[in-house]
Coordinates of C-alpha atoms in Angstrom, one line a residue:
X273 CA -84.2 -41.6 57.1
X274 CA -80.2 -42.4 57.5
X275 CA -78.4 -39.6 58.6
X276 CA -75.4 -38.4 55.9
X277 CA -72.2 -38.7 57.7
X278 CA -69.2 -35.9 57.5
X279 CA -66.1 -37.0 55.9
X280 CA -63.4 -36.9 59.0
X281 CA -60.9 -33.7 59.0
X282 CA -57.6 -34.2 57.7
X283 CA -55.0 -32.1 60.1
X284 CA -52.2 -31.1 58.6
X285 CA -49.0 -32.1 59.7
X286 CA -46.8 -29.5 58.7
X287 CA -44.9 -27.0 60.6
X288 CA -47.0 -24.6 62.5
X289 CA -45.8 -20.7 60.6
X290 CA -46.0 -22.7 57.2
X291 CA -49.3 -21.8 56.5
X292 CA -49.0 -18.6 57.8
X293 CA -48.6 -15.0 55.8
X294 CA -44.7 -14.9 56.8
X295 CA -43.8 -18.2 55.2
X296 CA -45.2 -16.9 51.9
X297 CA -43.8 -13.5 52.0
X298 CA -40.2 -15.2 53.2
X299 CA -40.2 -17.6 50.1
X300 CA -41.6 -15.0 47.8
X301 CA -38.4 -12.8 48.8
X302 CA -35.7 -15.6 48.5
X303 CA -37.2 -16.6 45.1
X304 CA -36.5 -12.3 44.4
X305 CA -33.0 -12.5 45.9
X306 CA -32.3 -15.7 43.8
X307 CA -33.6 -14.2 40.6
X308 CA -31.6 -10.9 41.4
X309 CA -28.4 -12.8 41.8
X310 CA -29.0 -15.2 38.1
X311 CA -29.7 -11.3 36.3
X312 CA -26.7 -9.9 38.0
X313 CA -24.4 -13.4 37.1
X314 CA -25.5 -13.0 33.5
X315 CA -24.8 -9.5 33.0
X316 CA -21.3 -9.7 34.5
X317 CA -20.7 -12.8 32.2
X318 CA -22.2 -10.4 29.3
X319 CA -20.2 -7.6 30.1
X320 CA -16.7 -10.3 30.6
X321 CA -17.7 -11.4 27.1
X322 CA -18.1 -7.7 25.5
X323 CA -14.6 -6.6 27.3
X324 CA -13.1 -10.0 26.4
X325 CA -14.0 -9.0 22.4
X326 CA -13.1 -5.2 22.7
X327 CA -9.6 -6.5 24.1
X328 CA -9.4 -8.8 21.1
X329 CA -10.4 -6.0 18.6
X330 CA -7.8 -3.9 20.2
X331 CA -4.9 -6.6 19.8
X332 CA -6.0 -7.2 16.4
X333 CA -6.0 -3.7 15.5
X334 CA -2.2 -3.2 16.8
X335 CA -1.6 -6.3 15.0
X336 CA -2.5 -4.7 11.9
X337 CA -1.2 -1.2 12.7
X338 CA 2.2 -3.3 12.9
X339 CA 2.0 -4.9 10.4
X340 CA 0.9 -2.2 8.0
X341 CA 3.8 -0.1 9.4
X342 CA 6.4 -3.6 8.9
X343 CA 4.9 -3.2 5.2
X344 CA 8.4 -3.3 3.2
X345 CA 9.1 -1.3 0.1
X346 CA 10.3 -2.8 -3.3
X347 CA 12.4 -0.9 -5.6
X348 CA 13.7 -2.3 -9.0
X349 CA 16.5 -0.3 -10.8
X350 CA 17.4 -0.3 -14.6
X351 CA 19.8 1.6 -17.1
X352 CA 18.4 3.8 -19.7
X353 CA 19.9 2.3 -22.0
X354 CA 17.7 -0.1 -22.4
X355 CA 15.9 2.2 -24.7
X356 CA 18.6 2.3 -26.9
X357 CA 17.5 -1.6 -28.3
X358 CA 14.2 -0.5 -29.9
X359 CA 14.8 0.8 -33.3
X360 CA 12.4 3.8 -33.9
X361 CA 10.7 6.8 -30.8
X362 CA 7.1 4.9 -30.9
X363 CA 8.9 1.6 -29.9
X364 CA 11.1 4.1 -27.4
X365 CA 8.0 5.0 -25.8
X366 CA 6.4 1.1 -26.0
X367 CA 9.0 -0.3 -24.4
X368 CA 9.0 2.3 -21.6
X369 CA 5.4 1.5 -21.4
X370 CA 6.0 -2.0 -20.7
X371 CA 8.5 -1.5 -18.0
X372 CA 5.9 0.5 -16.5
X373 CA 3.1 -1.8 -16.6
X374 CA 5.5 -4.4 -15.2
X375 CA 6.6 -2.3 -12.1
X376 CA 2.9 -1.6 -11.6
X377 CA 1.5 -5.1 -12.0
X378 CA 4.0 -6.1 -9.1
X379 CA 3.5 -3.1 -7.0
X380 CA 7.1 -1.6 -7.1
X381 CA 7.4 1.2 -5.0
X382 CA 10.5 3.3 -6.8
X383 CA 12.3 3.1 -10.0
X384 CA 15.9 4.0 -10.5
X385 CA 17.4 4.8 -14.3
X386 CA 20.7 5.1 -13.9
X387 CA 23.2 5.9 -16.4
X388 CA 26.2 3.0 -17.5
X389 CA 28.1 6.3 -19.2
X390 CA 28.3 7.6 -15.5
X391 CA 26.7 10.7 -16.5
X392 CA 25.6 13.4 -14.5
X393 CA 22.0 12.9 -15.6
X394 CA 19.4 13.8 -12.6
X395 CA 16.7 15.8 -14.4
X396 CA 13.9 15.5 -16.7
X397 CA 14.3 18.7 -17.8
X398 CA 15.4 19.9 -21.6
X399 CA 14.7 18.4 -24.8
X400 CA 15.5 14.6 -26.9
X401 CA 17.2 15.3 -29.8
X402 CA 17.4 11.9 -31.3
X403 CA 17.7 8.2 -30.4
X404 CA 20.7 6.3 -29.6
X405 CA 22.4 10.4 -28.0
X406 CA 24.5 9.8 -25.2
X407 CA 22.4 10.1 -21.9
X408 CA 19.1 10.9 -23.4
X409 CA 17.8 7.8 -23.1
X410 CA 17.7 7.7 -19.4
X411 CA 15.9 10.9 -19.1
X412 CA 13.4 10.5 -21.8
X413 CA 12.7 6.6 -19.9
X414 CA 12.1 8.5 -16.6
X415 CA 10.2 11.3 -17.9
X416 CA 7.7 8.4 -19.7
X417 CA 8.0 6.4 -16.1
X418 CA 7.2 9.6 -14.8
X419 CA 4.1 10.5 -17.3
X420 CA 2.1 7.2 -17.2
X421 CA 2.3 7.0 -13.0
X422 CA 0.8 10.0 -13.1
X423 CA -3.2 9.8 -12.9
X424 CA -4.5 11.0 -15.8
X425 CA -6.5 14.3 -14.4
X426 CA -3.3 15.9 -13.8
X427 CA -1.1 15.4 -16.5
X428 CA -2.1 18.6 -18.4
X429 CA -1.0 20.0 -14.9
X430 CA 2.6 18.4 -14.7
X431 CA 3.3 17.2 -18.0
X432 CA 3.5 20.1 -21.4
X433 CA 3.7 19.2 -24.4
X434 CA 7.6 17.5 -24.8
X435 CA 9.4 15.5 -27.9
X436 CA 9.4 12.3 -25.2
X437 CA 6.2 12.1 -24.6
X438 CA 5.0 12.3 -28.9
X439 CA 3.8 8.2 -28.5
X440 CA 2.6 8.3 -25.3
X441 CA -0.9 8.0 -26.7
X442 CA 0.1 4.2 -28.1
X443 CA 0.2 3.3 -24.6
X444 CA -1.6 1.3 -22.2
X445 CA -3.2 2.9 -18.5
X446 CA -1.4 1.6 -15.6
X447 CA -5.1 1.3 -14.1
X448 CA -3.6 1.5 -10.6
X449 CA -5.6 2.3 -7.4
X450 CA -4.8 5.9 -7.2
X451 CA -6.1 6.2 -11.4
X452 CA -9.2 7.1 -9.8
X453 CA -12.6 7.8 -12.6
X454 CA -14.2 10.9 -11.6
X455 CA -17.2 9.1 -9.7
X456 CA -15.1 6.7 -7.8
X457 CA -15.7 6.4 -3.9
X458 CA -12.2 6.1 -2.5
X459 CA -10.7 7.7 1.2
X460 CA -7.5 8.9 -0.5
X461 CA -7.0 11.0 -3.8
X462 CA -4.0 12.5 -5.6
X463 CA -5.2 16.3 -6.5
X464 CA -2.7 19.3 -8.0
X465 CA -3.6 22.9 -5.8
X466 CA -5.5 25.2 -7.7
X467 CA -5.2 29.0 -8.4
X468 CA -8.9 29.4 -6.7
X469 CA -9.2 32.6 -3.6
X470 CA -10.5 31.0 -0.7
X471 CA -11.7 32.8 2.7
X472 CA -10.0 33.6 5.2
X473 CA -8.3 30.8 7.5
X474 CA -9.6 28.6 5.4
X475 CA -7.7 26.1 3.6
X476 CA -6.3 26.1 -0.1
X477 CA -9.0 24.1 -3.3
X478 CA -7.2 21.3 -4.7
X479 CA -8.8 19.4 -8.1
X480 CA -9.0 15.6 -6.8
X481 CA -9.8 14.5 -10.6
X482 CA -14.1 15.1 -8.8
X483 CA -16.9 16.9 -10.3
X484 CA -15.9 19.6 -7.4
X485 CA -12.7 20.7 -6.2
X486 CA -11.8 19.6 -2.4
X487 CA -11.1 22.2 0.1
X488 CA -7.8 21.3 2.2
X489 CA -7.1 21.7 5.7
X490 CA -3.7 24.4 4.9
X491 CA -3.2 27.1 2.6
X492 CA -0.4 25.7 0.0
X493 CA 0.8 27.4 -3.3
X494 CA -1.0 26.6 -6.5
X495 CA 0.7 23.9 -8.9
X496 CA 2.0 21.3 -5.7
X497 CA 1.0 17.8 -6.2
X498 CA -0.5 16.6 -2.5
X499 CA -2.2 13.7 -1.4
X500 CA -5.8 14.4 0.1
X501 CA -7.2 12.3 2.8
X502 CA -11.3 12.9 2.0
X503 CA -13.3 13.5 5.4
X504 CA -16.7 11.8 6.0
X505 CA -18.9 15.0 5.4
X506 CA -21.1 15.3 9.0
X507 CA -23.8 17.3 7.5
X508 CA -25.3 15.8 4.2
X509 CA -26.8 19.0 2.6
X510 CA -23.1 21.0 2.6
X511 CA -22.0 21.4 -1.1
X512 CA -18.4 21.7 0.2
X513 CA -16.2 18.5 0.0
X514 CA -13.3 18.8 2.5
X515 CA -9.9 16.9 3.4
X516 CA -6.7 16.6 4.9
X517 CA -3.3 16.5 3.4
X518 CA -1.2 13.7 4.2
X519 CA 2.3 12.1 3.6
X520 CA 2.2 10.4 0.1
X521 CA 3.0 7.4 1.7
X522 CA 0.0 7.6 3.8
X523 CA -2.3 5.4 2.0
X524 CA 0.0 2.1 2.0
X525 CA 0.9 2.6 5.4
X526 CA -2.6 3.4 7.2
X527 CA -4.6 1.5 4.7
X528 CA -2.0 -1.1 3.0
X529 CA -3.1 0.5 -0.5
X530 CA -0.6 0.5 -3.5
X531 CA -0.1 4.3 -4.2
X532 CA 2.3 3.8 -7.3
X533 CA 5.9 4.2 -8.0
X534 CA 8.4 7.3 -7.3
X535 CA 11.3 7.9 -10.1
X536 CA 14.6 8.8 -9.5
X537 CA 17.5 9.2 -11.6
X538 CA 21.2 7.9 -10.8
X539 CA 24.0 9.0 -12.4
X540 CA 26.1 5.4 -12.1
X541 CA 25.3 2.1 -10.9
X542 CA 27.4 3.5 -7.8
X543 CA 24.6 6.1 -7.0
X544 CA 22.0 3.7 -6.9
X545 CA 23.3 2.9 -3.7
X546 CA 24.3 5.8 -2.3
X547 CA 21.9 8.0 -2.9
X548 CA 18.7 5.6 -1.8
X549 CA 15.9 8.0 0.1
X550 CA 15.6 5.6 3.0
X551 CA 17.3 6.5 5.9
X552 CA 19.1 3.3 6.4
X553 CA 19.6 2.4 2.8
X554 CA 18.4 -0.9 1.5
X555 CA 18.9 -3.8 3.9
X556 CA 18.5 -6.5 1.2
X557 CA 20.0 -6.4 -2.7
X558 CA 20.0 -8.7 -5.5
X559 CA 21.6 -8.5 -8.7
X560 CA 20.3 -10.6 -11.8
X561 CA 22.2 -12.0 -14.2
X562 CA 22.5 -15.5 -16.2
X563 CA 25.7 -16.1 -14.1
X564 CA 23.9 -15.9 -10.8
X565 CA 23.4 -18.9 -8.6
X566 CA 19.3 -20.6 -9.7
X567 CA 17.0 -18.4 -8.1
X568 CA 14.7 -21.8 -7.0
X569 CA 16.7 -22.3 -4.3
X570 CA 16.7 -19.1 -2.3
X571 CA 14.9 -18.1 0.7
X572 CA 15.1 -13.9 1.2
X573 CA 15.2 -12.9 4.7
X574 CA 13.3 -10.4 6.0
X575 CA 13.6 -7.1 5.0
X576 CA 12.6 -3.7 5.2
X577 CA 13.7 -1.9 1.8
X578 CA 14.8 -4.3 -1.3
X579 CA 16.4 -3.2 -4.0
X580 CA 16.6 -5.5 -7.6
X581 CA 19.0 -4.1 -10.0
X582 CA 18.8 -5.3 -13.5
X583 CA 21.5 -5.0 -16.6
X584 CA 21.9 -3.4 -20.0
X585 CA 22.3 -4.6 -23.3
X586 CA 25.7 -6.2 -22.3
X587 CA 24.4 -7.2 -18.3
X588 CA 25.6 -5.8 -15.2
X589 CA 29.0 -6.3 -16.1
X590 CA 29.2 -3.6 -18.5
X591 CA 27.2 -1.1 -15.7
X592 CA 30.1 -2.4 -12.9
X593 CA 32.8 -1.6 -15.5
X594 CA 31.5 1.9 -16.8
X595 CA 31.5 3.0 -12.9
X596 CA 34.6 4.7 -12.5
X597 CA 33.8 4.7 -8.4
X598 CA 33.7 0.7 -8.2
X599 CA 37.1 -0.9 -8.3
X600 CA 35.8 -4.5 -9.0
X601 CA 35.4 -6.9 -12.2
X602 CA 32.7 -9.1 -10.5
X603 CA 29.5 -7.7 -9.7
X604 CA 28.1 -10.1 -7.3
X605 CA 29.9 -8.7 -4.6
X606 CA 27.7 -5.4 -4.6
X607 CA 24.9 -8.0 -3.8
X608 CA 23.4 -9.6 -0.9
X609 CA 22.1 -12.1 -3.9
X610 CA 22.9 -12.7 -7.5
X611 CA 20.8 -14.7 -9.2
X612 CA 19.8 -16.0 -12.3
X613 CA 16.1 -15.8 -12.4
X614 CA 15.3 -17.8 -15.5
X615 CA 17.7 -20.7 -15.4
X616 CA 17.9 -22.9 -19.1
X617 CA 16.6 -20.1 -20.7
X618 CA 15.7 -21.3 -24.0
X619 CA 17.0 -18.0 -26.2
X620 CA 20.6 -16.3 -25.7
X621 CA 19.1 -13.0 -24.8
X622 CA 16.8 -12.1 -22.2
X623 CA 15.3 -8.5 -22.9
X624 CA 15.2 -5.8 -19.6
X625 CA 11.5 -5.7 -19.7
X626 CA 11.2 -9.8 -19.5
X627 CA 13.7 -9.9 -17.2
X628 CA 11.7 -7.6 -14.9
X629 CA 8.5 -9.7 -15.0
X630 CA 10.4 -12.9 -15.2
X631 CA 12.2 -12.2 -11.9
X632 CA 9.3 -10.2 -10.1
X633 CA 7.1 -13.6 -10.9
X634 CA 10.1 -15.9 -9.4
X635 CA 10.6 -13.3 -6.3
X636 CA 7.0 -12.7 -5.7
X637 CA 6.0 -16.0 -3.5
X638 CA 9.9 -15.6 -1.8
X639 CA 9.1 -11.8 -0.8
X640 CA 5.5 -12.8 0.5
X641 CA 7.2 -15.6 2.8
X642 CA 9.9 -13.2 4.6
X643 CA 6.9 -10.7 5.0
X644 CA 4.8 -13.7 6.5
X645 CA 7.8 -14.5 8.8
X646 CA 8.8 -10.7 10.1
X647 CA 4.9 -10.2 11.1
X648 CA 4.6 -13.6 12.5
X649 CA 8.1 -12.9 15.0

C-alpha cells in the first residue's frame, strides 16, 4: 500500500513581529488615531459651517435693522379747500373719503391741510356751520382724515357725535394693517386705556379692539391712545393677555409695517414747511402743477422725509399768493421739484383727489429706486 505524502510547508516570508500580538494591536491603534482625527476634521468643518451661517444671519439681520431704520417717510399736503368743489355735506364727506383711501393705498405717512386764507386754523375742535364758511373746510377735511385712520374699535372713544362727521357712514374702510378684526393674530395693536382698577405695580388695561382687554407694562391715564406691543404669553393656561407700550412709529420701523397716516393742520402754505415734526425738516419737496417740467424724466434722490404739496381750485399759485410770509410769484422755487405729473392731460382740470393718485402712481416706481439705491450704498 503507497504511502500518502504531506504537502511541503510553505514558510512565510514576512517580517518576523508581523505575525505577532504587537503588530495587531499597533495597527488596530493607528486605524483608532486615524478615525479620531477624520471625526475631529468633520466636526471642526461642521462647526466652521454653523459659525460661517450664524455670521451670515447676523449680517443679514443688521442689514435689515438698517434698512428698516433708512425706511423714509412720505407726506402729501393739500388745502381744505378742496372741499369747497363738491356741492352738498355727503359729497363733502365723499370726497374726504377718497383722499383718504388714496393716502392709504400708497402708504402716506402724514397729511397736511393747510389753509390758502392763511388762517389760524390748527384744531379740530368746534362746530361746521355750513359749506363754502371761510376756514371750515380745512378743519372739517382733517377731522374726516382724522375719523377714518382711526380703527374702528376706538372711534366711539375719540370721535362724539359732530356735524362733520353726519356722512361718514357713506364711506369706505381704509382696511389698513392696523384695522385689526377682533380675532386677528397680529404683534402690534392700537388700543385707547381704560377706566379699569388694576393691582398694585401692575400696569394700566388697555381695550386692543380683543375679546379681553391687554394689560400694559405702565400705569397711564384712562382715554390715551397707545400702541401695544403683544408679548408671546410663556404659560398657555394664564387668562391674562399682556404687552408693552411702544413709540407709534414702532411697528414700521422694527417690523417695516404701514401703521397709517398722522394729520396736521397748517395755517398757510408757509407753515407747511416750517412747522414739519422731523427734526431736520424735509430733505426732498416737490410741487405739482401742469406747469412743471414732465415728471417721466425725473430721477428722485435719496431721501429721508419727502414732502408732495398739491394745489387748490386755482393750483399752487393761488396758495403762494394768499401767503402773506412768501414774497414770490413763482412757486417752483419753494421746490426741490415741480412737476407735472400727468403731462397731455386730456381734460382742462385735474381734480385734488386725481391728482393725488395720479402723481403717487407716477412717483411710486421713482421713490422705490432712490430707496433701492440709499440701502444698496
Amino acid at each position: 500500500m503507497a504511502e500518502l505524502q504531506r504537502p511541503p510547508l510553505k514558510r512565510w516570508k514576512g517580517k518576523p513581529d508581523e505575525m505577532t500580538g504587537a503588530y495587531w494591536r499597533k495597527t488596530k491603534e493607528a486605524r483608532k488615531q486615524a478615525t479620531k482625527h477624520f471625526k475631529e476634521q468633520k466636526l471642526l468643518k461642521k462647526l466652521e459651517k454653523q459659525r460661517a451661517e450664524q455670521q451670515k444671519a447676523e449680517k443679514d439681520q443688521e442689514e435689515k435693522k438698517k434698512q428698516k431704520e433708512r425706511l423714509p417717510t412720505v407726506s402729501v399736503a393739500l388745502p381744505g379747500s378742496v372741499l369747497d368743489n363738491a356741492q352738498t355735506p355727503d359729497l363733502r364727506t365723499y370726497l374726504a373719503g377718497q383722499i383718504a383711501r388714496a393716502c392709504t393705498v400708497f402708504c402716506v405717512d402724514e397729511v397736511v391741510v393747510f389753509d390758502e386764507q392763511g388762517e389760524d386754523a390748527k384744531t379740530v375742535e368746534g362746530e361746521f356751520h355750513g359749506i363754502g364758511k371761510k376756514g371750515h373746510a380745512s378743519v372739517q377735511l382733517a377731522r374726516i382724515l382724522q375719523y377714518l385712520e382711526c380703527p374702528q374699535y376706538l372711534r366711539k372713544s375719540f370721535f362724539p357725535k359732530h356735524r362733520d362727521l353726519h356722512f361718514v357712514g357713506l364711506l369706505n374702510p381704509l382696511d389698513s394693517p392696523h384695522h385689526m378684526r377682533i380675532d386677528e393674530d397680529s404683534e402690534y395693536r392700537e388700543g385707547v386705556v381704560v377706566d379699569k382698577p388694576s393691582k398694585p405695580n401692575k400696569g394700566s388695561f388697555v381695550n386692543c379692539g380683543m375679546k379681553k382687554d391687554v394689560q400694559i407694562d405702565r400705569c397711564l391715564q384712562a382715554g390715551l391712545r397707545v400702541t401695544v406691543q403683544l408679548l408671546k404669553n410663556e404659560n398657555p393656561e394664564s387668562k391674562m393677555i399682556k404687552g408693552r407700550v411702544v413709540a407709534p412709529h414702532a411697528p414700521r420701523m422694527e417690523s417695516g409695517l404701514y401703521w397709517g397716516y398722522t394729520v396736521r393742520l397748517a395755517s398757510c402754505l408757509s407753515a407747511v414747511f416750517t412747522e414739519c415734526p422731523f427734526e431736520d425738516g424735509y430733505d426732498l419737496t416737490i410741487g405739482t402743477s401742469e406747469r412743471g417740467s414732465n415728471v417721466d424724466g425725473t430721477t428722485l434722490p435719496s431721501f429721508r422725509h419727502m414732502l408732495i404739496v398739491f394745489g387748490g381750485l386755482k393750483g399752487l399759485e393761488a396758495s403762494v399768493d394768499a401767503d402773506e410770509n412768501l414774497e414770490l410769484t413763482d412757486p417752483g422755487v419753494l421746490f426741490h421739484h415741480y412737476l407735472n405729473t400727468c403731462p397731455g392731460q386730456g381734460s382742462r382740470t385735474i381734480r385734488t383727489e386725481e391728482a393725488i393718485l395720479i402723481t403717487l402712481s407716477a412717483l411710486r416706481p421713482k421713490i422705490d429706486n432712490a430707496v433701492r439705491r440709499a440701502n444698496s450704498s
